[in-house]
PDB file of C-alpha atoms and ligand atoms in Angstrom:
ATOM      1  CA  UNK A   1      10.347 -20.898   7.259  1.00  0.00           C
ATOM      2  CA  UNK A   2       9.428 -18.296   9.877  1.00  0.00           C
ATOM      3  CA  UNK A   3       9.166 -14.668   8.881  1.00  0.00           C
ATOM      4  CA  UNK A   4       9.472 -11.976  11.493  1.00  0.00           C
ATOM      5  CA  UNK A   5       8.660  -8.332  10.818  1.00  0.00           C
ATOM      6  CA  UNK A   6      10.281  -5.616  12.927  1.00  0.00           C
ATOM      7  CA  UNK A   7       8.051  -2.588  12.596  1.00  0.00           C
ATOM      8  CA  UNK A   8       6.703   0.558  14.142  1.00  0.00           C
ATOM      9  CA  UNK A   9       5.388   3.643  12.412  1.00  0.00           C
ATOM     10  CA  UNK A  10       7.756   5.751  14.526  1.00  0.00           C
ATOM     11  CA  UNK A  11      11.104   6.591  12.970  1.00  0.00           C
ATOM     12  CA  UNK A  12      14.181   5.892  15.028  1.00  0.00           C
ATOM     13  CA  UNK A  13      12.432   3.571  17.471  1.00  0.00           C
ATOM     14  CA  UNK A  14      15.094   0.873  17.003  1.00  0.00           C
ATOM     15  CA  UNK A  15      13.728  -1.238  14.144  1.00  0.00           C
ATOM     16  CA  UNK A  16      17.019  -1.683  12.318  1.00  0.00           C
ATOM     17  CA  UNK A  17      18.937  -2.187  15.561  1.00  0.00           C
ATOM     18  CA  UNK A  18      16.529  -4.931  16.527  1.00  0.00           C
ATOM     19  CA  UNK A  19      16.292  -6.518  13.074  1.00  0.00           C
ATOM     20  CA  UNK A  20      20.065  -6.687  12.553  1.00  0.00           C
ATOM     21  CA  UNK A  21      20.726  -8.057  16.022  1.00  0.00           C
ATOM     22  CA  UNK A  22      17.914 -10.600  15.675  1.00  0.00           C
ATOM     23  CA  UNK A  23      19.408 -11.781  12.394  1.00  0.00           C
ATOM     24  CA  UNK A  24      22.804 -12.009  14.084  1.00  0.00           C
ATOM     25  CA  UNK A  25      21.341 -13.902  17.018  1.00  0.00           C
ATOM     26  CA  UNK A  26      19.804 -16.540  14.740  1.00  0.00           C
ATOM     27  CA  UNK A  27      22.800 -16.823  12.407  1.00  0.00           C
ATOM     28  CA  UNK A  28      25.040 -17.296  15.442  1.00  0.00           C
ATOM     29  CA  UNK A  29      22.952 -20.343  16.313  1.00  0.00           C
ATOM     30  CA  UNK A  30      23.495 -21.885  12.880  1.00  0.00           C
ATOM     31  CA  UNK A  31      20.005 -20.957  11.774  1.00  0.00           C
ATOM     32  CA  UNK A  32      19.881 -20.204   8.032  1.00  0.00           C
ATOM     33  CA  UNK A  33      18.853 -16.550   8.150  1.00  0.00           C
ATOM     34  CA  UNK A  34      18.000 -13.887   5.613  1.00  0.00           C
ATOM     35  CA  UNK A  35      17.759 -10.218   6.517  1.00  0.00           C
ATOM     36  CA  UNK A  36      15.129  -8.578   4.324  1.00  0.00           C
ATOM     37  CA  UNK A  37      15.344  -4.824   3.952  1.00  0.00           C
ATOM     38  CA  UNK A  38      11.992  -3.191   3.168  1.00  0.00           C
ATOM     39  CA  UNK A  39      13.351   0.282   3.914  1.00  0.00           C
ATOM     40  CA  UNK A  40      14.517   2.491   1.059  1.00  0.00           C
ATOM     41  CA  UNK A  41      17.180   3.885   3.410  1.00  0.00           C
ATOM     42  CA  UNK A  42      18.739   0.408   3.144  1.00  0.00           C
ATOM     43  CA  UNK A  43      20.244   0.623   6.622  1.00  0.00           C
ATOM     44  CA  UNK A  44      19.983  -3.134   7.183  1.00  0.00           C
ATOM     45  CA  UNK A  45      21.502  -3.932   3.771  1.00  0.00           C
ATOM     46  CA  UNK A  46      24.401  -1.562   4.486  1.00  0.00           C
ATOM     47  CA  UNK A  47      24.885  -3.147   7.889  1.00  0.00           C
ATOM     48  CA  UNK A  48      25.276  -6.491   6.136  1.00  0.00           C
ATOM     49  CA  UNK A  49      27.879  -4.980   3.807  1.00  0.00           C
ATOM     50  CA  UNK A  50      29.882  -3.881   6.853  1.00  0.00           C
ATOM     51  CA  UNK A  51      29.631  -7.300   8.442  1.00  0.00           C
ATOM     52  CA  UNK A  52      33.125  -8.765   8.890  1.00  0.00           C
ATOM     53  CA  UNK A  53      34.070 -11.861   6.930  1.00  0.00           C
ATOM     54  CA  UNK A  54      34.152 -15.005   8.982  1.00  0.00           C
ATOM     55  CA  UNK A  55      31.074 -14.108  11.038  1.00  0.00           C
ATOM     56  CA  UNK A  56      28.113 -16.499  10.816  1.00  0.00           C
ATOM     57  CA  UNK A  57      26.491 -16.041   7.408  1.00  0.00           C
ATOM     58  CA  UNK A  58      23.411 -13.860   7.016  1.00  0.00           C
ATOM     59  CA  UNK A  59      21.926 -13.593   3.540  1.00  0.00           C
ATOM     60  CA  UNK A  60      20.581 -10.208   2.505  1.00  0.00           C
ATOM     61  CA  UNK A  61      17.584  -9.431   0.343  1.00  0.00           C
ATOM     62  CA  UNK A  62      16.098  -6.113  -0.710  1.00  0.00           C
ATOM     63  CA  UNK A  63      12.806  -6.877  -2.466  1.00  0.00           C
ATOM     64  CA  UNK A  64      11.025  -4.498  -4.733  1.00  0.00           C
ATOM     65  CA  UNK A  65       7.496  -3.592  -3.750  1.00  0.00           C
ATOM     66  CA  UNK A  66       5.688  -6.483  -5.376  1.00  0.00           C
ATOM     67  CA  UNK A  67       8.049  -9.403  -5.381  1.00  0.00           C
ATOM     68  CA  UNK A  68       9.467 -11.273  -2.462  1.00  0.00           C
ATOM     69  CA  UNK A  69      11.855 -13.977  -3.497  1.00  0.00           C
ATOM     70  CA  UNK A  70      13.032 -14.734  -0.033  1.00  0.00           C
ATOM     71  CA  UNK A  71      12.312 -18.451  -0.537  1.00  0.00           C
ATOM     72  CA  UNK A  72      15.199 -18.561  -3.012  1.00  0.00           C
ATOM     73  CA  UNK A  73      17.560 -18.350  -0.040  1.00  0.00           C
ATOM     74  CA  UNK A  74      15.911 -21.382   1.562  1.00  0.00           C
ATOM     75  CA  UNK A  75      16.106 -19.719   4.970  1.00  0.00           C
ATOM     76  CA  UNK A  76      14.813 -21.110   8.226  1.00  0.00           C
ATOM     77  CA  UNK A  77      14.128 -17.550   9.373  1.00  0.00           C
ATOM     78  CA  UNK A  78      13.627 -14.295   7.501  1.00  0.00           C
ATOM     79  CA  UNK A  79      13.899 -11.077   9.496  1.00  0.00           C
ATOM     80  CA  UNK A  80      12.181  -8.109   7.838  1.00  0.00           C
ATOM     81  CA  UNK A  81      13.413  -4.625   8.678  1.00  0.00           C
ATOM     82  CA  UNK A  82      10.841  -2.015   7.759  1.00  0.00           C
ATOM     83  CA  UNK A  83      10.704   1.730   7.190  1.00  0.00           C
ATOM     84  CA  UNK A  84       9.214   4.360   9.465  1.00  0.00           C
ATOM     85  CA  UNK A  85       5.646   5.223   8.601  1.00  0.00           C
ATOM     86  CA  UNK A  86       4.792   1.744   7.339  1.00  0.00           C
ATOM     87  CA  UNK A  87       1.061   1.844   6.650  1.00  0.00           C
ATOM     88  CA  UNK A  88      -1.571   1.272   3.985  1.00  0.00           C
ATOM     89  CA  UNK A  89      -0.638  -0.921   1.037  1.00  0.00           C
ATOM     90  CA  UNK A  90       2.981  -1.376   2.091  1.00  0.00           C
ATOM     91  CA  UNK A  91       1.835  -2.617   5.496  1.00  0.00           C
ATOM     92  CA  UNK A  92      -0.742  -4.858   3.762  1.00  0.00           C
ATOM     93  CA  UNK A  93       2.017  -6.383   1.638  1.00  0.00           C
ATOM     94  CA  UNK A  94       4.296  -6.901   4.632  1.00  0.00           C
ATOM     95  CA  UNK A  95       1.456  -8.460   6.626  1.00  0.00           C
ATOM     96  CA  UNK A  96       0.822 -10.989   3.849  1.00  0.00           C
ATOM     97  CA  UNK A  97       4.427 -12.128   4.151  1.00  0.00           C
ATOM     98  CA  UNK A  98       5.078 -12.454   7.870  1.00  0.00           C
ATOM     99  CA  UNK A  99       4.281 -14.830  10.751  1.00  0.00           C
ATOM    100  CA  UNK A 100       5.456 -12.781  13.741  1.00  0.00           C
ATOM    101  CA  UNK A 101       5.858  -9.087  14.540  1.00  0.00           C
ATOM    102  CA  UNK A 102       8.131  -7.285  16.970  1.00  0.00           C
ATOM    103  CA  UNK A 103       7.402  -3.625  17.696  1.00  0.00           C
ATOM    104  CA  UNK A 104      10.196  -1.602  19.305  1.00  0.00           C
ATOM    105  CA  UNK A 105       9.485   1.672  21.050  1.00  0.00           C
ATOM    106  CA  UNK A 106      11.425   4.103  23.175  1.00  0.00           C
ATOM    107  CA  UNK A 107      10.286   5.788  26.389  1.00  0.00           C
ATOM    108  CA  UNK A 108       8.938   8.955  24.818  1.00  0.00           C
ATOM    109  CA  UNK A 109       5.472  10.366  24.311  1.00  0.00           C
ATOM    110  CA  UNK A 110       6.198  10.585  20.595  1.00  0.00           C
ATOM    111  CA  UNK A 111       6.982   6.869  20.401  1.00  0.00           C
ATOM    112  CA  UNK A 112       3.994   5.935  22.531  1.00  0.00           C
ATOM    113  CA  UNK A 113       1.587   8.049  20.457  1.00  0.00           C
ATOM    114  CA  UNK A 114       2.878   6.545  17.212  1.00  0.00           C
ATOM    115  CA  UNK A 115       2.752   3.044  18.702  1.00  0.00           C
ATOM    116  CA  UNK A 116      -0.929   3.417  19.701  1.00  0.00           C
ATOM    117  CA  UNK A 117      -1.794   4.183  16.082  1.00  0.00           C
ATOM    118  CA  UNK A 118       0.446   1.430  14.738  1.00  0.00           C
ATOM    119  CA  UNK A 119      -0.950  -1.228  17.091  1.00  0.00           C
ATOM    120  CA  UNK A 120      -4.463  -0.155  16.084  1.00  0.00           C
ATOM    121  CA  UNK A 121      -3.453  -0.614  12.446  1.00  0.00           C
ATOM    122  CA  UNK A 122      -2.088  -4.098  13.230  1.00  0.00           C
ATOM    123  CA  UNK A 123      -5.304  -5.009  15.040  1.00  0.00           C
ATOM    124  CA  UNK A 124      -7.163  -4.434  11.759  1.00  0.00           C
ATOM    125  CA  UNK A 125      -5.601  -7.647  10.425  1.00  0.00           C
ATOM    126  CA  UNK A 126      -7.528 -10.814  11.118  1.00  0.00           C
ATOM    127  CA  UNK A 127      -4.305 -12.810  11.540  1.00  0.00           C
ATOM    128  CA  UNK A 128      -3.320 -10.510  14.414  1.00  0.00           C
ATOM    129  CA  UNK A 129      -6.775 -10.483  16.028  1.00  0.00           C
ATOM    130  CA  UNK A 130      -6.952 -14.284  15.896  1.00  0.00           C
ATOM    131  CA  UNK A 131      -3.448 -14.634  17.366  1.00  0.00           C
ATOM    132  CA  UNK A 132      -2.183 -16.364  14.220  1.00  0.00           C
ATOM    133  CA  UNK A 133       0.411 -13.618  13.816  1.00  0.00           C
ATOM    134  CA  UNK A 134       1.725 -12.933  17.336  1.00  0.00           C
ATOM    135  CA  UNK A 135       2.849  -9.397  18.169  1.00  0.00           C
ATOM    136  CA  UNK A 136       5.455  -8.633  20.836  1.00  0.00           C
ATOM    137  CA  UNK A 137       6.803  -5.332  22.125  1.00  0.00           C
ATOM    138  CA  UNK A 138      10.398  -4.356  22.881  1.00  0.00           C
ATOM    139  CA  UNK A 139      11.132  -1.382  25.110  1.00  0.00           C
ATOM    140  CA  UNK A 140      14.257   0.199  23.651  1.00  0.00           C
ATOM    141  CA  UNK A 141      16.649   2.809  25.084  1.00  0.00           C
ATOM    142  CA  UNK A 142      15.207   2.410  28.572  1.00  0.00           C
ATOM    143  CA  UNK A 143      16.827   4.122  31.529  1.00  0.00           C
ATOM    144  CA  UNK A 144      14.971   2.618  34.497  1.00  0.00           C
ATOM    145  CA  UNK A 145      15.846   5.573  36.744  1.00  0.00           C
ATOM    146  CA  UNK A 146      13.724   7.979  34.714  1.00  0.00           C
ATOM    147  CA  UNK A 147      10.107   9.054  34.898  1.00  0.00           C
ATOM    148  CA  UNK A 148       9.869   8.354  31.166  1.00  0.00           C
ATOM    149  CA  UNK A 149      10.670   4.679  31.847  1.00  0.00           C
ATOM    150  CA  UNK A 150       7.872   4.526  34.420  1.00  0.00           C
ATOM    151  CA  UNK A 151       5.458   6.106  31.959  1.00  0.00           C
ATOM    152  CA  UNK A 152       6.494   3.569  29.358  1.00  0.00           C
ATOM    153  CA  UNK A 153       5.820   0.733  31.831  1.00  0.00           C
ATOM    154  CA  UNK A 154       2.308   2.067  32.457  1.00  0.00           C
ATOM    155  CA  UNK A 155       1.770   2.325  28.731  1.00  0.00           C
ATOM    156  CA  UNK A 156       2.975  -1.231  28.080  1.00  0.00           C
ATOM    157  CA  UNK A 157       0.845  -2.610  30.926  1.00  0.00           C
ATOM    158  CA  UNK A 158      -2.286  -1.361  29.178  1.00  0.00           C
ATOM    159  CA  UNK A 159      -1.688  -3.816  26.332  1.00  0.00           C
ATOM    160  CA  UNK A 160      -2.299  -7.514  26.456  1.00  0.00           C
ATOM    161  CA  UNK A 161       0.900  -8.119  24.490  1.00  0.00           C
ATOM    162  CA  UNK A 162       4.177  -9.677  25.665  1.00  0.00           C
ATOM    163  CA  UNK A 163       7.004  -7.242  26.336  1.00  0.00           C
ATOM    164  CA  UNK A 164       9.960  -9.388  25.366  1.00  0.00           C
ATOM    165  CA  UNK A 165      12.818  -7.080  26.316  1.00  0.00           C
ATOM    166  CA  UNK A 166      13.851  -3.887  28.019  1.00  0.00           C
ATOM    167  CA  UNK A 167      17.008  -2.783  26.236  1.00  0.00           C
ATOM    168  CA  UNK A 168      19.067   0.084  27.608  1.00  0.00           C
ATOM    169  CA  UNK A 169      20.437   3.049  25.730  1.00  0.00           C
ATOM    170  CA  UNK A 170      23.922   1.632  25.282  1.00  0.00           C
ATOM    171  CA  UNK A 171      26.885   2.598  23.117  1.00  0.00           C
ATOM    172  CA  UNK A 172      27.361  -1.047  22.212  1.00  0.00           C
ATOM    173  CA  UNK A 173      24.341  -0.793  19.851  1.00  0.00           C
ATOM    174  CA  UNK A 174      25.948   2.155  18.089  1.00  0.00           C
ATOM    175  CA  UNK A 175      29.102   0.046  17.695  1.00  0.00           C
ATOM    176  CA  UNK A 176      27.025  -2.871  16.405  1.00  0.00           C
ATOM    177  CA  UNK A 177      25.479  -0.574  13.788  1.00  0.00           C
ATOM    178  CA  UNK A 178      28.852   0.795  12.739  1.00  0.00           C
ATOM    179  CA  UNK A 179      30.710  -2.504  12.488  1.00  0.00           C
ATOM    180  CA  UNK A 180      28.117  -4.969  11.180  1.00  0.00           C
ATOM    181  CA  UNK A 181      28.688  -7.078  14.261  1.00  0.00           C
ATOM    182  CA  UNK A 182      25.655  -8.060  16.286  1.00  0.00           C
ATOM    183  CA  UNK A 183      25.871  -8.053  20.062  1.00  0.00           C
ATOM    184  CA  UNK A 184      26.244 -11.824  20.039  1.00  0.00           C
ATOM    185  CA  UNK A 185      29.430 -11.840  17.952  1.00  0.00           C
ATOM    186  CA  UNK A 186      31.212  -9.304  20.140  1.00  0.00           C
ATOM    187  CA  UNK A 187      33.520 -10.360  22.958  1.00  0.00           C
ATOM    188  CA  UNK A 188      31.329 -10.929  25.990  1.00  0.00           C
ATOM    189  CA  UNK A 189      33.194  -8.230  27.919  1.00  0.00           C
ATOM    190  CA  UNK A 190      31.958  -5.653  25.362  1.00  0.00           C
ATOM    191  CA  UNK A 191      28.447  -7.033  24.990  1.00  0.00           C
ATOM    192  CA  UNK A 192      27.740  -7.326  28.703  1.00  0.00           C
ATOM    193  CA  UNK A 193      25.424  -6.566  30.410  1.00  0.00           C
ATOM    194  CA  UNK A 194      23.239  -5.803  27.394  1.00  0.00           C
ATOM    195  CA  UNK A 195      23.495  -9.315  25.979  1.00  0.00           C
ATOM    196  CA  UNK A 196      21.690 -10.705  29.040  1.00  0.00           C
ATOM    197  CA  UNK A 197      18.759  -8.366  28.370  1.00  0.00           C
ATOM    198  CA  UNK A 198      18.110 -10.382  25.198  1.00  0.00           C
ATOM    199  CA  UNK A 199      17.306 -13.531  27.183  1.00  0.00           C
ATOM    200  CA  UNK A 200      13.510 -13.044  26.984  1.00  0.00           C
ATOM    201  CA  UNK A 201      13.796 -12.322  23.245  1.00  0.00           C
ATOM    202  CA  UNK A 202      15.754 -15.563  22.828  1.00  0.00           C
ATOM    203  CA  UNK A 203      13.049 -17.398  24.796  1.00  0.00           C
ATOM    204  CA  UNK A 204      10.263 -15.890  22.675  1.00  0.00           C
ATOM    205  CA  UNK A 205      12.080 -16.759  19.445  1.00  0.00           C
ATOM    206  CA  UNK A 206      12.736 -20.259  20.808  1.00  0.00           C
ATOM    207  CA  UNK A 207       9.052 -20.712  21.561  1.00  0.00           C
ATOM    208  CA  UNK A 208       8.292 -19.898  17.904  1.00  0.00           C
ATOM    209  CA  UNK A 209      11.103 -21.952  16.374  1.00  0.00           C
ATOM    210  CA  UNK A 210       8.793 -24.792  15.547  1.00  0.00           C
TER     211      UNK A 210
HETATM  212  N1  ATP B 301      19.277   0.744  22.643  1.00  0.00           N
HETATM  213  C1  ATP B 301      20.007   1.643  21.959  1.00  0.00           C
HETATM  214  N2  ATP B 301      21.060   2.251  22.540  1.00  0.00           N
HETATM  215  C2  ATP B 301      21.817   3.164  21.873  1.00  0.00           C
HETATM  216  N3  ATP B 301      21.587   3.524  20.618  1.00  0.00           N
HETATM  217  C3  ATP B 301      20.537   2.968  19.970  1.00  0.00           C
HETATM  218  C4  ATP B 301      19.707   1.998  20.597  1.00  0.00           C
HETATM  219  N4  ATP B 301      18.758   1.616  19.711  1.00  0.00           N
HETATM  220  C5  ATP B 301      18.995   2.304  18.591  1.00  0.00           C
HETATM  221  N5  ATP B 301      20.061   3.122  18.738  1.00  0.00           N
HETATM  222  C6  ATP B 301      20.623   4.051  17.746  1.00  0.00           C
HETATM  223  O1  ATP B 301      19.592   4.978  17.437  1.00  0.00           O
HETATM  224  C7  ATP B 301      19.543   5.237  16.054  1.00  0.00           C
HETATM  225  C8  ATP B 301      18.173   4.829  15.510  1.00  0.00           C
HETATM  226  O2  ATP B 301      18.049   3.414  15.665  1.00  0.00           O
HETATM  227  P1  ATP B 301      17.563   2.516  14.456  1.00  0.00           P
HETATM  228  O3  ATP B 301      18.253   2.914  13.199  1.00  0.00           O
HETATM  229  O4  ATP B 301      17.652   1.116  14.884  1.00  0.00           O
HETATM  230  O5  ATP B 301      16.054   2.976  14.395  1.00  0.00           O
HETATM  231  P2  ATP B 301      14.996   2.712  13.228  1.00  0.00           P
HETATM  232  O6  ATP B 301      13.685   2.532  13.891  1.00  0.00           O
HETATM  233  O7  ATP B 301      15.468   1.633  12.349  1.00  0.00           O
HETATM  234  O8  ATP B 301      15.063   4.096  12.457  1.00  0.00           O
HETATM  235  P3  ATP B 301      14.370   4.414  11.024  1.00  0.00           P
HETATM  236  O9  ATP B 301      12.928   4.667  11.334  1.00  0.00           O
HETATM  237  O10 ATP B 301      15.092   5.640  10.556  1.00  0.00           O
HETATM  238  O11 ATP B 301      14.571   3.203  10.159  1.00  0.00           O
HETATM  239  C9  ATP B 301      20.714   4.484  15.429  1.00  0.00           C
HETATM  240  O12 ATP B 301      21.810   5.372  15.355  1.00  0.00           O
HETATM  241  C10 ATP B 301      20.993   3.373  16.432  1.00  0.00           C
HETATM  242  O13 ATP B 301      22.356   2.987  16.412  1.00  0.00           O
HETATM  243 MG1   MG B 302      15.698   1.575  10.263  1.00  0.00          MG
END
């Protein structure tokens, strides 16, 4: 089983959007997937409740703080959605569970400041420093015509971490959140062109499938 944590200390950076769509991406490829909701807001769990019948199955699991019975689902992948402000013991517990981390951030000084601190916190873990737990970044809500997007690029370039997607601010993500349908289960005409922006994420996931 592979366990992927979607996390950033910054609220609203796109963690749940990314986690739910990642789960949908894997489930759509017949990968046995469980979506684990570490956030007391339970946004990911509610998204699963809204998911239409007949879509590829995604199991849902909301663990309490100490127990993680995700193995009971016998998944091939577990995607962990996490709360804003994840740090300290809760981050320690999450880090004991996961093999890969994706950190979404938006083009804003607030996101970048929070991400600096969060990446420093991740670098405290030996598994991250040794590359045993790879970390990738996702630029979310990017409008490439803006100065903020350029500033985000400069920020990302300062890190020796893969940037595995540049997602736009797109209404389709709001629809995905509202309907429980990931991008990949929507008609292509509705999901385009955003769906193509997931190609590097798919490649990164594929590289870690084994
Ligand atoms: N690329 C995007 N384009 C348009 N809307 C987006 C995009 N990414 C996220 N959103 C919307 O922004 C809001 C915040 O996103 P999301 O819930 O994924 O963030 P989060 O990091 O999980 O927030 P929290 O810290 O509260 O858990 C949601 O309403 C979501 O639908
Ligand atoms: Mg969330």
